[in-house]
Coordinates of C-alpha atoms and ligand atoms in Angstrom, one line a residue:
M10 CA 0.0 0.0 0.0
P11 CA 1.3 3.6 -0.7
I12 CA 2.6 5.8 2.1
L13 CA -0.1 8.2 3.1
T14 CA 0.3 11.9 3.3
D15 CA -2.1 14.6 4.4
R16 CA -3.1 18.0 3.0
L17 CA 0.0 19.5 4.4
N18 CA 2.2 16.7 2.9
R19 CA 2.8 15.2 6.3
P20 CA 3.3 11.4 6.3
L21 CA 1.5 9.1 8.7
R22 CA 4.2 7.6 10.9
D23 CA 2.9 7.4 14.5
L24 CA -0.1 5.8 16.1
R25 CA -1.1 6.5 19.7
I26 CA -3.6 4.2 21.1
S27 CA -5.6 4.9 24.2
V28 CA -6.5 1.5 25.7
T29 CA -8.7 2.9 28.5
D30 CA -10.2 6.3 29.5
R31 CA -9.7 5.4 33.2
C32 CA -6.8 6.6 35.4
N33 CA -5.7 6.0 38.9
F34 CA -4.4 9.6 39.1
R35 CA -6.4 12.8 39.0
C36 CA -3.8 15.3 37.8
G37 CA -5.4 18.7 37.8
Y38 CA -4.1 19.6 34.3
C39 CA -5.6 16.4 32.8
M40 CA -8.4 14.8 34.9
P41 CA -9.2 17.2 37.7
S42 CA -11.0 15.3 40.5
D43 CA -13.9 17.8 40.6
Q44 CA -14.7 16.9 37.0
F45 CA -13.8 13.2 37.1
G46 CA -15.4 12.2 40.4
A47 CA -17.1 9.1 41.7
D48 CA -20.1 9.8 39.4
H49 CA -18.1 10.2 36.2
V50 CA -19.3 7.7 33.6
F51 CA -16.3 5.9 31.9
L52 CA -16.5 3.7 28.9
A53 CA -18.1 0.3 29.5
N54 CA -16.1 -2.8 28.6
D55 CA -18.1 -3.6 25.5
Q56 CA -17.4 0.0 24.2
L57 CA -13.7 -0.5 24.4
L58 CA -11.9 -1.9 21.3
S59 CA -10.9 -5.5 21.9
F60 CA -7.3 -6.4 21.6
E61 CA -8.0 -8.2 18.3
E62 CA -9.6 -5.0 17.0
I63 CA -6.7 -2.9 18.1
H64 CA -4.3 -5.4 16.5
R65 CA -6.2 -5.4 13.2
L66 CA -6.2 -1.6 13.0
S67 CA -2.6 -1.4 14.0
S68 CA -1.5 -3.9 11.4
L69 CA -3.4 -1.9 8.7
T70 CA -1.7 1.4 9.8
A71 CA 1.7 -0.4 9.7
Q72 CA 1.0 -1.2 6.1
L73 CA 0.1 2.4 5.5
G74 CA 3.4 3.7 6.9
V75 CA 3.1 3.7 10.7
T76 CA 6.5 2.7 12.3
K77 CA 5.8 3.7 15.9
I78 CA 3.0 2.8 18.2
R79 CA 2.5 4.2 21.7
L80 CA 0.0 2.7 24.1
T81 CA -1.4 5.3 26.4
G82 CA -4.7 6.3 28.0
G83 CA -6.0 7.1 30.7
E84 CA -3.6 4.8 32.4
P85 CA -2.7 1.9 30.1
L86 CA -1.6 -0.4 32.9
L87 CA -5.2 -0.4 34.2
R88 CA -6.3 -2.3 31.1
R89 CA -6.5 -6.0 32.1
G90 CA -4.1 -8.2 30.1
I91 CA -2.2 -5.3 28.6
E92 CA 0.8 -7.7 28.1
D93 CA -1.3 -9.7 25.7
L94 CA -2.0 -6.6 23.6
V95 CA 1.7 -5.8 23.6
G96 CA 2.5 -9.3 22.4
L97 CA 0.0 -9.0 19.6
L98 CA 1.3 -5.6 18.5
A99 CA 4.9 -6.8 18.7
S100 CA 4.1 -9.6 16.3
I101 CA 3.2 -7.1 13.6
S102 CA 6.8 -6.4 12.8
G103 CA 10.1 -6.6 14.7
N104 CA 10.9 -3.1 13.4
L105 CA 7.9 -1.5 15.0
D106 CA 8.9 1.0 17.7
L107 CA 6.5 -0.1 20.4
A108 CA 6.3 2.2 23.4
M109 CA 4.0 3.0 26.3
T110 CA 3.3 6.1 28.4
T111 CA 2.4 5.4 32.0
N112 CA 2.3 7.1 35.4
G113 CA 4.4 4.2 36.5
V114 CA 2.5 3.2 39.7
L115 CA 1.7 -0.3 38.4
L116 CA 5.0 -0.8 36.5
P117 CA 6.6 -2.9 39.3
H118 CA 3.9 -5.5 38.6
H119 CA 4.1 -5.3 34.8
A120 CA 7.6 -4.3 33.7
E121 CA 8.9 -7.9 33.3
G122 CA 5.8 -9.1 31.4
L123 CA 5.8 -6.1 29.2
A124 CA 9.5 -6.5 28.3
L125 CA 9.0 -10.2 27.6
A126 CA 5.9 -9.4 25.4
G127 CA 8.0 -7.1 23.2
L128 CA 7.5 -3.6 24.6
K129 CA 10.6 -1.6 23.4
R130 CA 10.6 1.3 25.8
V131 CA 8.5 3.2 28.3
T132 CA 7.9 6.8 29.1
V133 CA 7.0 7.5 32.8
S134 CA 5.2 10.7 33.8
L135 CA 6.8 12.2 36.9
D136 CA 6.0 15.9 37.7
A137 CA 7.8 16.3 41.0
L138 CA 10.2 14.5 43.4
D139 CA 9.0 16.3 46.5
R140 CA 6.3 14.1 48.2
E141 CA 3.9 16.9 48.9
I142 CA 4.1 18.6 45.5
F143 CA 3.8 15.2 43.8
G144 CA 0.8 14.3 45.8
R145 CA -0.9 17.7 44.9
M146 CA 0.0 17.3 41.2
N147 CA -1.4 13.8 40.9
G148 CA -4.6 14.8 42.7
T149 CA -4.8 11.6 44.8
G150 CA -1.9 12.0 47.2
A151 CA -0.2 8.9 45.7
D152 CA 3.4 8.8 47.0
V153 CA 6.3 9.6 44.6
S154 CA 8.1 6.5 45.8
R155 CA 5.6 4.3 44.0
V156 CA 6.5 6.0 40.6
L157 CA 10.2 5.8 41.4
A158 CA 9.8 2.1 42.1
G159 CA 8.1 1.8 38.7
I160 CA 11.0 3.5 37.0
S161 CA 13.5 1.2 38.7
A162 CA 11.4 -1.9 37.7
G163 CA 11.5 -0.7 34.0
Q164 CA 15.2 -0.4 34.2
V165 CA 15.7 -3.7 35.9
F166 CA 13.8 -5.5 33.2
G167 CA 15.7 -3.8 30.4
L168 CA 13.1 -1.3 29.3
P169 CA 14.7 2.1 28.3
V170 CA 12.9 4.7 30.4
K171 CA 12.3 8.3 29.6
V172 CA 10.6 10.6 32.1
N173 CA 8.1 13.3 31.2
A174 CA 7.3 16.2 33.5
V175 CA 4.5 18.7 32.9
V176 CA 5.5 22.1 34.3
R177 CA 2.7 24.2 35.8
R178 CA 3.6 27.6 37.2
G179 CA 2.9 27.9 40.9
W180 CA 2.5 24.2 41.3
N181 CA 5.7 22.4 40.4
D182 CA 8.0 24.8 38.6
G183 CA 10.3 24.7 41.7
E184 CA 10.8 21.0 40.8
I185 CA 12.6 21.7 37.5
L186 CA 16.1 21.8 39.0
P187 CA 15.6 18.9 41.4
L188 CA 14.3 16.8 38.5
V189 CA 17.3 17.7 36.4
R190 CA 19.7 16.8 39.2
W191 CA 17.9 13.5 39.8
A192 CA 17.9 12.6 36.1
R193 CA 21.7 13.2 35.9
E194 CA 22.2 10.9 38.8
T195 CA 19.9 8.1 37.6
G196 CA 20.8 8.3 33.9
V197 CA 17.2 8.8 32.9
T198 CA 16.3 11.0 29.9
L199 CA 14.1 13.8 31.2
R200 CA 11.7 15.8 29.1
F201 CA 9.7 18.8 30.3
I202 CA 6.3 19.4 28.7
E203 CA 4.8 22.9 28.5
Y204 CA 1.4 22.8 30.1
M205 CA -1.1 22.6 27.2
D206 CA -4.7 23.7 26.6
V207 CA -5.8 20.2 25.8
G208 CA -9.4 19.3 26.6
E209 CA -11.9 21.5 28.4
T210 CA -11.8 20.4 32.0
N211 CA -8.5 21.7 33.3
R212 CA -9.3 25.4 33.1
W213 CA -6.0 26.1 31.4
Q214 CA -4.5 29.6 31.6
L215 CA -1.6 30.9 29.7
S216 CA -0.2 32.4 32.9
E217 CA 0.4 28.8 34.2
V218 CA 2.6 27.9 31.3
V219 CA 6.3 27.9 31.9
S220 CA 7.8 28.4 28.5
A221 CA 10.5 26.3 27.0
S222 CA 12.9 29.3 27.0
E223 CA 12.2 29.9 30.7
I224 CA 12.8 26.2 31.5
L225 CA 16.0 26.4 29.5
D226 CA 17.2 29.5 31.3
R227 CA 16.5 28.0 34.7
V228 CA 18.4 24.8 33.9
N229 CA 21.2 26.6 32.1
A230 CA 21.9 28.7 35.1
E231 CA 22.9 25.6 37.1
F232 CA 23.7 23.1 34.4
P233 CA 25.1 24.5 31.1
L234 CA 23.4 22.9 28.1
T235 CA 24.2 22.6 24.4
T236 CA 21.6 22.2 21.7
L237 CA 21.3 18.7 20.0
P238 CA 19.9 18.2 16.5
P239 CA 16.6 16.2 16.2
T240 CA 17.1 12.5 15.8
T241 CA 14.0 12.0 13.6
T242 CA 11.6 14.2 11.6
G243 CA 8.5 14.8 13.7
E244 CA 10.3 14.6 17.0
T245 CA 8.3 16.4 19.6
A246 CA 11.1 17.4 21.9
L247 CA 13.7 20.1 21.6
R248 CA 16.9 18.3 22.8
F249 CA 19.8 19.6 24.8
Q250 CA 22.9 17.9 26.2
H251 CA 24.6 18.7 29.4
A252 CA 27.9 20.4 28.6
D253 CA 29.8 18.0 30.9
G254 CA 28.4 15.1 28.8
S255 CA 26.2 13.7 31.6
G256 CA 23.1 13.0 29.5
E257 CA 20.4 15.0 27.8
I258 CA 17.1 16.7 28.5
G259 CA 14.3 17.6 26.2
I260 CA 11.5 20.2 26.2
I261 CA 8.2 19.6 24.4
A262 CA 7.1 23.2 23.6
S263 CA 3.7 22.7 22.0
V264 CA 2.5 26.1 23.2
T265 CA 5.5 28.4 22.5
K266 CA 7.2 26.5 19.7
P267 CA 4.5 24.4 18.0
F268 CA 5.6 21.5 15.8
C269 CA 2.5 20.9 13.8
G270 CA 4.5 21.1 10.5
D271 CA 6.1 17.8 11.3
C272 CA 3.2 16.1 13.1
S273 CA 2.8 12.6 11.9
R274 CA 0.6 11.3 14.7
L275 CA -2.8 9.7 14.6
R276 CA -4.7 9.0 17.8
L277 CA -7.1 6.1 18.4
S278 CA -9.4 6.5 21.4
A279 CA -10.2 3.5 23.6
E280 CA -13.6 3.2 21.9
G281 CA -12.2 3.3 18.4
K282 CA -12.5 6.9 17.3
L283 CA -9.7 8.2 15.2
F284 CA -8.4 11.7 16.0
T285 CA -6.1 13.6 13.6
C286 CA -5.1 16.1 16.3
L287 CA -4.6 16.2 20.0
F288 CA -6.8 19.3 20.1
A289 CA -9.6 18.0 18.0
A290 CA -13.2 18.0 19.1
T291 CA -14.4 14.9 17.3
G292 CA -13.1 11.6 16.0
H293 CA -14.0 9.2 13.2
D294 CA -15.7 6.1 14.3
L295 CA -13.8 3.1 13.2
R296 CA -15.4 0.7 15.7
A297 CA -18.7 1.0 13.8
L298 CA -16.8 0.0 10.6
L299 CA -15.1 -2.9 12.2
R300 CA -18.2 -4.2 14.0
G301 CA -20.2 -3.7 10.9
G302 CA -18.1 -6.3 9.1
A303 CA -15.9 -4.1 6.9
D304 CA -13.1 -5.9 5.2
D305 CA -9.4 -4.8 5.4
A306 CA -9.5 -2.9 2.1
T307 CA -12.5 -0.9 3.3
V308 CA -10.9 -0.1 6.7
A309 CA -7.6 0.8 4.9
A310 CA -9.5 3.1 2.6
A311 CA -11.1 4.8 5.6
F312 CA -7.7 5.5 7.1
G313 CA -6.6 6.8 3.7
A314 CA -9.5 9.1 3.4
I315 CA -9.2 10.4 7.0
W316 CA -5.5 11.0 6.7
S317 CA -5.5 12.6 3.3
D318 CA -8.2 15.1 4.4
R319 CA -6.1 16.1 7.5
G320 CA -5.2 19.7 7.7
D321 CA -5.0 20.2 11.5
R322 CA -2.4 22.5 12.9
Y323 CA -4.1 23.7 16.1
S324 CA -1.0 24.7 18.0
E325 CA 0.2 26.9 15.2
L326 CA -3.2 28.6 15.0
R327 CA -3.8 28.7 18.8
G328 CA -5.8 31.8 19.6
Q329 CA -6.9 32.6 16.0
L330 CA -9.2 29.7 15.7
V331 CA -13.0 29.7 16.1
P332 CA -13.3 26.8 18.6
P333 CA -14.5 23.8 16.7
G334 CA -16.7 22.7 19.7
Q335 CA -15.6 21.1 22.9
K336 CA -12.1 19.7 22.6
A337 CA -11.9 16.0 23.6
E338 CA -10.2 15.2 26.8
M339 CA -6.6 13.9 26.7
S340 CA -7.5 11.0 29.1
Y341 CA -10.1 9.9 26.5
L342 CA -8.2 10.3 23.2
G343 CA -4.8 9.3 24.5
G344 CA -1.9 11.5 25.6
Ligands
SAM4 N1 -1.6 7.9 32.4 C1 -0.4 7.9 31.6 C2 0.6 8.9 32.2 O1 0.4 9.5 33.2 O2 1.6 9.1 31.6 C3 -0.7 8.2 30.1 C4 -1.7 9.2 29.8 S1 -1.3 10.9 30.1 C5 -2.7 11.7 29.4 C6 0.0 11.1 28.9 C7 0.9 12.3 29.2 O3 0.1 13.5 28.9 C8 1.4 12.5 30.6 O4 2.8 12.7 30.5 C9 0.8 13.7 31.1 O5 1.6 14.4 32.0 C10 0.6 14.5 29.8 N2 -0.5 15.5 29.9 C11 -1.7 15.4 30.3 N3 -2.4 16.6 30.3 C12 -1.5 17.5 29.9 C13 -1.6 18.9 29.6 N4 -2.7 19.6 29.9 N5 -0.5 19.5 29.2 C14 0.7 18.8 29.0 N6 0.8 17.5 29.2 C15 -0.3 16.9 29.6

């Protein structure tokens, strides 16, 4: 099958799959507890794509040019039997870059099985090392030691670990330097993420965004950095190396330095809706197609039509757009 390109000539390379809309954290910037309380209605089991359905869609996208698949959510380790899904996806091709983003809390129970099933690497979200700040950031009071144990478990079982930290002014910006110090000591690659206006529930304000250049200035003041070139087209992080050679850090600057021009990502929600942008309001229902008995050629044609019609570049147009409706939540469409 031909490689797909969209209206802005961007190829389809990455597929992010949300395997559940549930999470065991309530980070205020993503799933604030006052919006996702005990009465929140999550997707029912029969609404979720089955592993076989996810495998089928993933195989088709691999034929259409996808080389990287990331499992996410919600919290992907809450999906029962996740190792079985990893095994199925790993069987698509040995060359597939198969990764997962997780909050790490359940990683001590899963790291070995995931590594054995063929997961190639893991990104763990860790917004603070200070216990109180971490407890406030995750909205549940969960102790940071649990995430650190998850990171260690990943490393023990040979999964390369990257750590992502969202920086929110007034909440955890004092943790930037402690995180950098810790990453240098542990050899983990750290990436800071600018706080994004994704979804509608987090009451995002620009004043809470700590820009990439401010993060860089703060780190540079204590640890001089040099700029690194991107490793691949479409890479989301600006990369920097410690001048003393002790590892690198990255900054994902979706707000102040948007990277829509290279965006090769397609997102599949846990119920099978395909989103062409993290900031989109609606997705395309592939589950209906699958459950309606469509053959592979028909599903591949749907992928082709959706991708070739894609013109999204929300982050570049931020502020100038007429809102297309309620933006979907990140916990639903997959971070
Ligand atoms: N539960 C998993 C986790 O915690 O990594 C995976 C899903 S989570 C939605 C994926 C990533 O999105 C996390 O690194 C999280 O910090 C990030 N994220 C969520 N909301 C965000 C926001 N408003 N701005 C920037 N990053 C955000």
